[in-house]
Coordinates of C-alpha atoms in Angstrom, one line a residue:
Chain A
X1 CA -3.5 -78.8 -33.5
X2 CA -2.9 -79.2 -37.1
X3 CA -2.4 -76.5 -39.4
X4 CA 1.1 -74.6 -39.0
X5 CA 1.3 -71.6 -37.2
X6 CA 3.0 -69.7 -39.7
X7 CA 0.0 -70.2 -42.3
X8 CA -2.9 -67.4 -42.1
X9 CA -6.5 -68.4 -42.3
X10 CA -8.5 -67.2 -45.2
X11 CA -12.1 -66.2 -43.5
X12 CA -13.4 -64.9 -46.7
X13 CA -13.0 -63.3 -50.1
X14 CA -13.3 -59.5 -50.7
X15 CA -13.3 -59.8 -55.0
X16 CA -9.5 -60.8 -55.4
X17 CA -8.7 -60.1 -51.8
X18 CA -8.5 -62.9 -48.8
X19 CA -9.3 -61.2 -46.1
X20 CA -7.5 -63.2 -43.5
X21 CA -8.3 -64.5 -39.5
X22 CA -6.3 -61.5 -37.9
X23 CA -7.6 -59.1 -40.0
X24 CA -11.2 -59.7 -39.1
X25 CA -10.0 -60.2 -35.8
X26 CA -8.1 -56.8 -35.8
X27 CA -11.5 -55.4 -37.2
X28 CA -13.2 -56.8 -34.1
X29 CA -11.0 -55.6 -31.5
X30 CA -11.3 -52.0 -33.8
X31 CA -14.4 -51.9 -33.2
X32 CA -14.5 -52.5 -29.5
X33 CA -12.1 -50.3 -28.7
X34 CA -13.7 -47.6 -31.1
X35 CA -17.0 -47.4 -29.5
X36 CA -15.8 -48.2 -26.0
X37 CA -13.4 -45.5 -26.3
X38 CA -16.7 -43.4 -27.8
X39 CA -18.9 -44.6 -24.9
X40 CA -16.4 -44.1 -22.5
X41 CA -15.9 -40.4 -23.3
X42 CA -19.0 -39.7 -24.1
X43 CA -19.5 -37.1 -20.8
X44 CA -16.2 -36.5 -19.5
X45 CA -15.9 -34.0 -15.9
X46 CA -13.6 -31.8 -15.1
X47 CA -14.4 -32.0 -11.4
X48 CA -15.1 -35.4 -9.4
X49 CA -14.5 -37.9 -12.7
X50 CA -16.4 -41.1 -12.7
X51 CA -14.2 -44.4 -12.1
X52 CA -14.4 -44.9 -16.0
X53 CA -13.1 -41.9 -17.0
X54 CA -10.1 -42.1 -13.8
X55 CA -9.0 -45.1 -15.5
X56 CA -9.2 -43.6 -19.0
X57 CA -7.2 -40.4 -17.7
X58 CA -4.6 -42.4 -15.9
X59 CA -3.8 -44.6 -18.9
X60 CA -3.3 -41.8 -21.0
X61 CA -1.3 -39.9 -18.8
X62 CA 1.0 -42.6 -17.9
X63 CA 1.3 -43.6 -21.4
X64 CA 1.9 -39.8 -21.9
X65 CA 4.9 -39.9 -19.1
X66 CA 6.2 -43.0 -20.3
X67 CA 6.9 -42.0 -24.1
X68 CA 7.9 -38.2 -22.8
X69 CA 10.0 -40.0 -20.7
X70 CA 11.6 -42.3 -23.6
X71 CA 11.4 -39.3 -26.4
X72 CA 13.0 -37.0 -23.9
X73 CA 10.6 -34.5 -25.6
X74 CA 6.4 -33.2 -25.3
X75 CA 4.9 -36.7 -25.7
X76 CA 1.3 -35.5 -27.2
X77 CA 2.3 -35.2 -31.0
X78 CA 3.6 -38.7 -30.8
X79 CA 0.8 -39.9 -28.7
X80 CA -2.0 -40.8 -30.9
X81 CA 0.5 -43.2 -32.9
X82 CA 2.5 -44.9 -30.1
X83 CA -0.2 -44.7 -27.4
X84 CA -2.6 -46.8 -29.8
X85 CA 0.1 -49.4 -30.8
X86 CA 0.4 -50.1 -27.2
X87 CA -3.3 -50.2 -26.3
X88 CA -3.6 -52.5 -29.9
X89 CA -1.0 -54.7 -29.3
X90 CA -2.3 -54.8 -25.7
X91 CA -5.9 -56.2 -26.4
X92 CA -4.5 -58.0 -29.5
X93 CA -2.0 -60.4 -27.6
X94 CA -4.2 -60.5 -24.6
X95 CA -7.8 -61.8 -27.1
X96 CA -5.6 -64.6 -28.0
X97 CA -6.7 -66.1 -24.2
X98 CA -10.1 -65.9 -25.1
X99 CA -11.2 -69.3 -26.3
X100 CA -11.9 -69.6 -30.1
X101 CA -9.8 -66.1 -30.6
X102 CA -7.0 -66.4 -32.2
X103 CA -4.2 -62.8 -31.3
X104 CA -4.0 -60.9 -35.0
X105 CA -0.2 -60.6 -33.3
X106 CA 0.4 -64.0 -33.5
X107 CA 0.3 -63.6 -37.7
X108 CA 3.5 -62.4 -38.8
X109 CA 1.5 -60.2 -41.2
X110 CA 0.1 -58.5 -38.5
X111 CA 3.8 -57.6 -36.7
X112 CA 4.8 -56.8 -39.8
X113 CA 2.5 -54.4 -40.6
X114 CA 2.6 -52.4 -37.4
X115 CA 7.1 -52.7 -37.6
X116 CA 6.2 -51.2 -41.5
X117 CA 3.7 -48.6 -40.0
X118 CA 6.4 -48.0 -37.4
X119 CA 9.7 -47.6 -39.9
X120 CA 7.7 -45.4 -42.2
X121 CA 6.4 -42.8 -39.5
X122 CA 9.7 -42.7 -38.3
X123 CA 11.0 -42.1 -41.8
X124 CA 8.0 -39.2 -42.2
X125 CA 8.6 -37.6 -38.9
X126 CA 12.3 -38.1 -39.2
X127 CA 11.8 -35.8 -42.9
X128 CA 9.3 -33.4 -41.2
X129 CA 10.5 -32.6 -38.4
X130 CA 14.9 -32.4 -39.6
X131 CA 14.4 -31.5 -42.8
X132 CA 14.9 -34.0 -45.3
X133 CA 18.9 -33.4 -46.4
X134 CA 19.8 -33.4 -42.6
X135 CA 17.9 -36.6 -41.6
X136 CA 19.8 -38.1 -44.6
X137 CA 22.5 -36.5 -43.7
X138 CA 22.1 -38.6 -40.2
X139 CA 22.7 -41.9 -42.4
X140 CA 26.5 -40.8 -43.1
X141 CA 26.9 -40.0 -39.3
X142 CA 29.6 -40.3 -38.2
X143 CA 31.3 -41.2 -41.3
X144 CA 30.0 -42.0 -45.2
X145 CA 31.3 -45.5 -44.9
X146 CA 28.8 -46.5 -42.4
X147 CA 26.0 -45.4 -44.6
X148 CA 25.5 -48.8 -45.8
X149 CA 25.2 -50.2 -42.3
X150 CA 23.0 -47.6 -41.0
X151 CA 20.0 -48.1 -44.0
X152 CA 20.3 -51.6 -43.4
X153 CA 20.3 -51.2 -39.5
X154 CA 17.2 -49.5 -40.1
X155 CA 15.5 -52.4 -41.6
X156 CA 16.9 -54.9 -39.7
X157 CA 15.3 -52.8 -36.2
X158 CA 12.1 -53.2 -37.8
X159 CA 12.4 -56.6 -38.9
X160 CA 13.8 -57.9 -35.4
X161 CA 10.9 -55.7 -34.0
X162 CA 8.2 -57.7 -36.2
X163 CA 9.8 -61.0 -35.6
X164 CA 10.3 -60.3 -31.7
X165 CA 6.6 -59.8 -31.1
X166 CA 5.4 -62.6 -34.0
X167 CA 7.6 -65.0 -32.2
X168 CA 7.1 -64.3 -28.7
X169 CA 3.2 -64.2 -29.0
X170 CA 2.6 -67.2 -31.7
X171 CA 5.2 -69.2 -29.6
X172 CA 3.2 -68.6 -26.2
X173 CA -0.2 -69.6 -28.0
X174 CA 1.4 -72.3 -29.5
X175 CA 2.8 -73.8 -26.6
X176 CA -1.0 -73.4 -24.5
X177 CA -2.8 -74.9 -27.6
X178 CA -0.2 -78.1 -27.4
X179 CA -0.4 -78.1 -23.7
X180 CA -3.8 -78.2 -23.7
X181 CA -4.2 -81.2 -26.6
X182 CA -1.7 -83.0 -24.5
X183 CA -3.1 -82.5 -20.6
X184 CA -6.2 -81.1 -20.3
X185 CA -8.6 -78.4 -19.6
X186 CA -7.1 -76.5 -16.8
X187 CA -3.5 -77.3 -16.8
X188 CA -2.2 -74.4 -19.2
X189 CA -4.1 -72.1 -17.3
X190 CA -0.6 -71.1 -15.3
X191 CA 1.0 -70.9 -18.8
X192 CA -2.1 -68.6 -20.0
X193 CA -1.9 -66.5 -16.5
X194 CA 2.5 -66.5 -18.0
X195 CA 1.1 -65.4 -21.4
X196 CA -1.1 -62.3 -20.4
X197 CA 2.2 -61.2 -18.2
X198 CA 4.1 -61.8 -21.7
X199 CA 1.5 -60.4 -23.7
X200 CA 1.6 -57.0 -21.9
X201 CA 5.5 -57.1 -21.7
X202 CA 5.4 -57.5 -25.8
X203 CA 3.2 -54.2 -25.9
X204 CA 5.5 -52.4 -23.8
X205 CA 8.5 -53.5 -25.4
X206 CA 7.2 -52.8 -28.9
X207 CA 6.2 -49.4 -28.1
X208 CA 9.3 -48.8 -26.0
X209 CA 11.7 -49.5 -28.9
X210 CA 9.2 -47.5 -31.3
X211 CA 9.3 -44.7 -29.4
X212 CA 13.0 -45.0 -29.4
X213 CA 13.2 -45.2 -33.0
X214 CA 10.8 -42.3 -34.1
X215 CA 13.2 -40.5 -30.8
X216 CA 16.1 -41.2 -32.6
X217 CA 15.0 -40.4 -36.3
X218 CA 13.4 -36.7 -34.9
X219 CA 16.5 -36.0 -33.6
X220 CA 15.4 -35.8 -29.5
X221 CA 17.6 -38.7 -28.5
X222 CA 20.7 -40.6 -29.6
X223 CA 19.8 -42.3 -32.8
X224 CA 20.4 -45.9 -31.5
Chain B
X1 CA 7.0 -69.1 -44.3
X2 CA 4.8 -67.0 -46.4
X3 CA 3.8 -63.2 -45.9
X4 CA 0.3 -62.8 -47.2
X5 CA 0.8 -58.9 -48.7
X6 CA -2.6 -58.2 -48.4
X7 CA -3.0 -59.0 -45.2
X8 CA -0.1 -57.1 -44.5
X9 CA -1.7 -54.0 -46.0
X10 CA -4.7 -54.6 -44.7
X11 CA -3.4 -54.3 -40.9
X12 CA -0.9 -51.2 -41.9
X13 CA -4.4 -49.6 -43.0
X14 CA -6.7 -51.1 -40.2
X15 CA -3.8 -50.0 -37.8
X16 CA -3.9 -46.3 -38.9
X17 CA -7.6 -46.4 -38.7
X18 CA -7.6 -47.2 -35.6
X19 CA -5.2 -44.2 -35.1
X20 CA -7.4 -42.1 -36.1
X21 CA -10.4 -43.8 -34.1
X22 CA -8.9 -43.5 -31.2
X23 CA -7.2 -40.2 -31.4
X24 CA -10.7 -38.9 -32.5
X25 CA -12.9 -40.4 -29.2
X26 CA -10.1 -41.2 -26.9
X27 CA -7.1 -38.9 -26.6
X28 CA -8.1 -36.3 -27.9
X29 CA -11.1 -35.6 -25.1
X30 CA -9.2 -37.3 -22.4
X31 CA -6.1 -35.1 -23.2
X32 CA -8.8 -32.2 -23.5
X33 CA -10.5 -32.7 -20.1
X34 CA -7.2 -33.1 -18.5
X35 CA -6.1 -29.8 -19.8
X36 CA -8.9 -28.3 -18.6
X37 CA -8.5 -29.7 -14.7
X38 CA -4.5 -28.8 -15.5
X39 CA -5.6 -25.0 -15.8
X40 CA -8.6 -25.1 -13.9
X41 CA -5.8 -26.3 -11.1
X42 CA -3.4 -23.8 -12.2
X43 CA -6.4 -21.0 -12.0
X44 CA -6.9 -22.6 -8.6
X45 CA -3.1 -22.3 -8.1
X46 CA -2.4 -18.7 -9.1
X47 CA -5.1 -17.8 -6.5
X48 CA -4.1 -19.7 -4.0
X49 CA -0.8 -18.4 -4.3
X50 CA -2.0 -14.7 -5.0
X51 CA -3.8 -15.0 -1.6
X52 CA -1.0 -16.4 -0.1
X53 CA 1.6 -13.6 -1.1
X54 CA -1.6 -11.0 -0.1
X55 CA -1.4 -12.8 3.2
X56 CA 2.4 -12.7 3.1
X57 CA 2.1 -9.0 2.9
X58 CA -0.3 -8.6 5.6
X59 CA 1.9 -10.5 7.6
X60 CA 4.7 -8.6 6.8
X61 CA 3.0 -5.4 7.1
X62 CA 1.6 -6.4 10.6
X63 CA 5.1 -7.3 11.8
X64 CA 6.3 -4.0 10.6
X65 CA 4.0 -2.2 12.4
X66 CA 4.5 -4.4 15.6
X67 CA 7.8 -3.9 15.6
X68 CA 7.3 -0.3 14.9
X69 CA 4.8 0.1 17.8
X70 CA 7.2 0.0 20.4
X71 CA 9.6 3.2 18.5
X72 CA 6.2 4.7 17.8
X73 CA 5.5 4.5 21.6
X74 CA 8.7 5.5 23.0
X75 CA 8.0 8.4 20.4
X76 CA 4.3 9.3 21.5
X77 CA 5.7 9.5 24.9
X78 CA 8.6 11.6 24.2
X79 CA 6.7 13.4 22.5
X80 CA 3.8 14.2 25.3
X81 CA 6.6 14.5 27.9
X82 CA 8.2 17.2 25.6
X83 CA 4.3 19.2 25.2
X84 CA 3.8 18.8 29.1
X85 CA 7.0 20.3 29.8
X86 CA 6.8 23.0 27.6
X87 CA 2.7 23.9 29.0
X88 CA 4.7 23.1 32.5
X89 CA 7.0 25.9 31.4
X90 CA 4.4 28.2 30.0
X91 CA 2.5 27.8 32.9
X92 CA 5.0 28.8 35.2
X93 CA 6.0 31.5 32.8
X94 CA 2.7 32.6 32.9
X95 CA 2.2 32.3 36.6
X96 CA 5.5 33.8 37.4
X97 CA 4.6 36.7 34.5
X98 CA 1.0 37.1 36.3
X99 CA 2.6 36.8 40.2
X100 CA 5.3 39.5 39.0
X101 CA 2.4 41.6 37.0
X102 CA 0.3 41.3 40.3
X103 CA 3.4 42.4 42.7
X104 CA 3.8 45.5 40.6
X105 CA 0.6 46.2 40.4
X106 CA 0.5 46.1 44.4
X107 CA 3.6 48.0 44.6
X108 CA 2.1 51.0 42.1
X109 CA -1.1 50.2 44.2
X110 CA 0.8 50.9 47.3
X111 CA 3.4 53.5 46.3
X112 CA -0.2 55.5 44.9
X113 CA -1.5 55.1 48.0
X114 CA 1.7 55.4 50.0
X115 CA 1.7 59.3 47.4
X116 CA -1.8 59.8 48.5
X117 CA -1.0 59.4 52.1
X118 CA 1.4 61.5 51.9
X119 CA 0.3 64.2 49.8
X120 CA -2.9 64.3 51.9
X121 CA -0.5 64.1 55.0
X122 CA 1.2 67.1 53.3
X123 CA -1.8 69.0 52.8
X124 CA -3.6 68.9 56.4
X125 CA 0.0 69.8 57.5
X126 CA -0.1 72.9 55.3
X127 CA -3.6 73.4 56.4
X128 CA -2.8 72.9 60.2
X129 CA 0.7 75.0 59.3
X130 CA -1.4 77.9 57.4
X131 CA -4.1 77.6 60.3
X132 CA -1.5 77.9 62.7
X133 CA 0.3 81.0 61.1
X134 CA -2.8 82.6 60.3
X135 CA -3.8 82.4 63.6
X136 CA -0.4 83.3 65.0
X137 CA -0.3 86.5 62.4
X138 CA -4.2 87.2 63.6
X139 CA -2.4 88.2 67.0
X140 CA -0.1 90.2 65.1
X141 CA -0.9 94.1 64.9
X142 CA -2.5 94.2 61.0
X143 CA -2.2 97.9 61.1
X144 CA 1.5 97.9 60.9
X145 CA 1.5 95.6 58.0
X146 CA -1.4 97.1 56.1
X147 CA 0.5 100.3 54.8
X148 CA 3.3 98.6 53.7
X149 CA 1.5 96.0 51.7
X150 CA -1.1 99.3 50.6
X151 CA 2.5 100.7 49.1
X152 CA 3.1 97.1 47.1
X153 CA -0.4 97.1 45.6
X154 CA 0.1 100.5 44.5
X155 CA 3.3 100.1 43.2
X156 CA 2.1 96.6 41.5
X157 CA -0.3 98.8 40.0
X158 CA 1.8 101.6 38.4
X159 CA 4.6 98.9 37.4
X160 CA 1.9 97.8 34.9
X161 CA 1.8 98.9 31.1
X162 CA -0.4 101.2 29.5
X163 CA -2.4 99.2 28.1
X164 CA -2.6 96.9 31.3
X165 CA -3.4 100.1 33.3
X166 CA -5.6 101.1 30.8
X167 CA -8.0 98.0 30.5
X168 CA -8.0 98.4 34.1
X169 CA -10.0 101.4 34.1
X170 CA -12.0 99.7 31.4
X171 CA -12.8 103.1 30.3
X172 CA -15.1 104.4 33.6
X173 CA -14.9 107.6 34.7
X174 CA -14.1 107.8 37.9
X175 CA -12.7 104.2 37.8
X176 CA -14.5 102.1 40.6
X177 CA -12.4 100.2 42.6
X178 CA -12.7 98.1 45.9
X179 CA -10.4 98.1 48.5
X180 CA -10.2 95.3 50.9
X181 CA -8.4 95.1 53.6
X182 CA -8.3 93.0 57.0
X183 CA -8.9 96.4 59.1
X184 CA -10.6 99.8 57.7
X185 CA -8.3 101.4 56.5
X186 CA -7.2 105.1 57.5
X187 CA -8.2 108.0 55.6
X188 CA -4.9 109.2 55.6
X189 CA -4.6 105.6 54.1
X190 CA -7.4 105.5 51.9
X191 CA -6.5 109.2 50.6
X192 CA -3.0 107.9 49.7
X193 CA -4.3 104.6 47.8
X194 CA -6.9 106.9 45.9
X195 CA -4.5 109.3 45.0
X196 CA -1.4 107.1 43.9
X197 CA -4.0 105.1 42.0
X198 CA -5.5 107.9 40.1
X199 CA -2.4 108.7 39.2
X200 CA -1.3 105.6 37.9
X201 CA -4.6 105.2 35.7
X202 CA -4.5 108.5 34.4
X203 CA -8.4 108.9 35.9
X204 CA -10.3 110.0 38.6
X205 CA -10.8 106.6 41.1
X206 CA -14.3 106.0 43.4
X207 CA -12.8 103.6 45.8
X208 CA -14.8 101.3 47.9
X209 CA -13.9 100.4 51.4
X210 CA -14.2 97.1 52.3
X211 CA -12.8 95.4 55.6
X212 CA -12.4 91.4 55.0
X213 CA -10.1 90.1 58.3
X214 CA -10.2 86.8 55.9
X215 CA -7.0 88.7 54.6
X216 CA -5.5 88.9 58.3
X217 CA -3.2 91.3 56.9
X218 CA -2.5 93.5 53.6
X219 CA -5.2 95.0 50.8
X220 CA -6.5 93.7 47.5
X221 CA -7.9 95.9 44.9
X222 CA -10.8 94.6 42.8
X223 CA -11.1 96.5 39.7
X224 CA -14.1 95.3 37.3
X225 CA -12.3 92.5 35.5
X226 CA -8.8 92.7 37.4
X227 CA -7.7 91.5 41.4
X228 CA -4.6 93.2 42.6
X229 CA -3.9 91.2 46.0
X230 CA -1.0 91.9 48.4
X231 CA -2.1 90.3 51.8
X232 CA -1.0 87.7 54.0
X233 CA -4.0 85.5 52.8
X234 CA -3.1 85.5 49.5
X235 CA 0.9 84.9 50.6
X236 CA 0.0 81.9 53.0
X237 CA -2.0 80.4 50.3
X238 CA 0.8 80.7 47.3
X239 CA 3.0 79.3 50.1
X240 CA 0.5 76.6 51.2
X241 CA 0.4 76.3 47.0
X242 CA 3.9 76.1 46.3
X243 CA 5.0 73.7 49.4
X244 CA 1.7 71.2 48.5
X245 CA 3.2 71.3 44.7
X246 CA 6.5 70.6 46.1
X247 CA 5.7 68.0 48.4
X248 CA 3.6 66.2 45.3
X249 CA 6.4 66.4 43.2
X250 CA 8.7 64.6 45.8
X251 CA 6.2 62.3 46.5
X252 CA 5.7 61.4 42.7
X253 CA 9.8 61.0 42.5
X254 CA 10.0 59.0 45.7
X255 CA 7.3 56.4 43.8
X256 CA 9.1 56.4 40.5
X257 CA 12.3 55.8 42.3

């Protein structure tokens, strides 16, 4: 354990651009989930689905419920955006337990990216689905002099979002990988069993307070 | 603390690549297939619940008519107790109408032959009575009726018309005429009938004798077309005529009364 958590790993150079550890590792985990998803659904049934496709179908659906249930609104237009940032940030923190993978989560570029993906498709939908003078207008609510406070309150939620999941995921690897310099082999192993509980709690939590945001910015729940 | 900005773009842009990926071969068949099972449930549904209302109605329809069947019985029954009480009725109108068409047909049966009885009682007591007063008036002296009735047969004769006396003699010269009569009659007789009848017919008269005790008493004068009777025969029969005409009359009141 010597480099500094907070510095990212060049793997290689693309021309003039590093291309970083969690970016190849997010290319990775892309690619597994890309063709396992295409594998997967390759020869769906409408009638007596195989245990495969159950599991595909109840993950979808509950992650259906669960943002319907947040948005208090139809959860499919929403789904394709929030539904993969759980499933992402799912496999992302939990590859940081396999030995020699480091979690692209655990970067701060990599939280920051998803809290930037996540302020800017609130910001689009927010726009497309208000209209553009009313969802600024929501920046003056309830009173002009709070317009200040609210723009920075929106980049503050997607900082705190970003920083949340950096810091609760590089903090849990960090305290295995000093753990295990210090003890041994098997004695972080209840701290990893802690991490993949913490690492599935971050997902939800993440996606939770996405789906409240992009809730709040089209208008189907309290803007918070 | 450094933020590496490519890196940062570079997971905004692998992030909404994997979007796509996975909205292209994960959500979008999985939310497809589990549309189809939602409607294919919902077809299942809807005709479920399209037999279940058809079965709803049947039930319904089926209680309706069981609790209808005991009305509808009470009703058939009624209703057969009212059509054998009227065919009771009809029959008994028709029985009575047949029994009263059958007494009066006895009753006319029995007044007719109560009226034949009668009537042919009447007659063999107008035969016995016209036997029994032809016989008595056989005993009777015929010669003291004959000239009287002679004189009536005459005078019958010339009470006639012209004409009537005049087809009479039919145009014959003399005019023939028999006399009967239950005895010969005289010649002072027979002279006197030829003459008063000659007179009376303006012609000369050959008369006939004829002696027919059927007549028991009296004359009768047969010209050629013509009878001119005056004799106890002929009067016992008009009688024996008139009293069988009055006794049918009586006897055809006494059955219409």
């Amino acid at each position: 354990m010597t480099e500094s958590p907070l510095t990212t790993p060049v793997v290689f150079l693309l021309g003039p651009v590093p291309v970083t550890l969690p970016v190849v590792v997010t290319w990775g985990l892309m690619a597994v989930m890309a063709l396992g998803s295409a594998l997967a659904t390759r020869r769906l049934r409408v009638e007596r689905p195989g245990p495969v496709q159950t599991v595909l179908e109840l993950v979808v659906e509950s992650l259906r419920r669960q943002i319907a249930e947040t948005m208090q609104t139809d959860a499919t237009p929403f789904l394709p955006l929030l539904g993969t940032l759980f499933l992402y940030l799912a496999v992302a923190n939990l590859s940081g337990l396999v030995p020699g993978l480091k979690a692209p989560t655990a970067f701060l570029e990599t939280a920051a990216a998803l809290a930037l993906v996540v302020l800017l498709a609130s910001q689009a939908l927010g726009i497309r689905r208000r209209g553009l003078w009313a969802y600024l207008k929501g920046f003056a609510h309830p009173t002009p002099l709070l317009l200040p406070l609210n723009l920075l309150s929106e980049l503050t939620r997607a900082f705190s979002l970003s920083i949340r999941l950096f810091g609760n995921v590089m903090s849990g690897e960090f305290v295995i990988a000093i753990v295990l310099s210090l003890a041994g082999l098997f004695v972080p192993v209840p701290l990893m069993a802690l991490e993949l509980l913490l690492g599935l709690v971050q997902a939800y939590i993440f996606t939770i307070l996405a789906a409240v945001f992009i809730g709040g910015a089209v208008g189907t729940i309290e803007k918070g | 603390m450094h933020i590496d900005g490519w890196t940062l773009l570079l997971q905004a842009v692998n992030f909404l690549i994997l979007v796509w990926l996975l909205r292209r071969f994960l959500y979008r068949p999985i939310l497809a297939v589990i549309a189809e099972r939602q409607a294919a449930t919902e077809r299942v549904r809807t005709e479920a619940e399209a037999a279940r209302q058809a079965a709803e109605a049947a039930r319904q329809t089926l209680e309706a008519q069981r609790t209808a069947l005991p009305a509808e019985r009470d009703r058939l029954i009624a209703a057969a107790r009212a059509e054998a009480e009227a065919e009771r009725a009809a029959l008994l109108e028709k029985a009575r109408q047949e029994a009263d068409h059958a007494l009066e047909e006895a009753r006319n049966r029995l007044a007719d032959e109560r009226a034949q009885a009668l009537d042919a009682l009447r007659r063999h007591a107008a035969d016995l009575g016209t036997q029994l007063a032809t016989r008595l008036l056989r005993d009777a002296p015929a010669n003291a009726l004959t000239r009287p009735l002679l004189d009536e047969a005459c005078a019958a004769v010339e009470s006639l018309s012209d004409s009537q006396r005049h087809a009479l003699a039919d145009g014959i010269d003399p005019v023939p005429v028999r006399l009967s009569a239950a005895s010969l009659l005289s010649a002072e007789d027979s002279a006197l009938a030829r003459d008063r009848l000659a007179a009376a017919l303006g012609r000369p008269v050959a008369l006939e004798l004829v002696e027919d005790p059927s007549l028991i008493a009296g004359v009768e004068l047969h010209f050629a077309h013509s009878v001119v009777r005056r004799s106890w025969k002929q009067t016992l029969a008009e009688a024996k005529e008139e009293m069988t005409r009055h006794d049918s009359a009586r006897s055809a009141a006494d059955a219409l009364a």
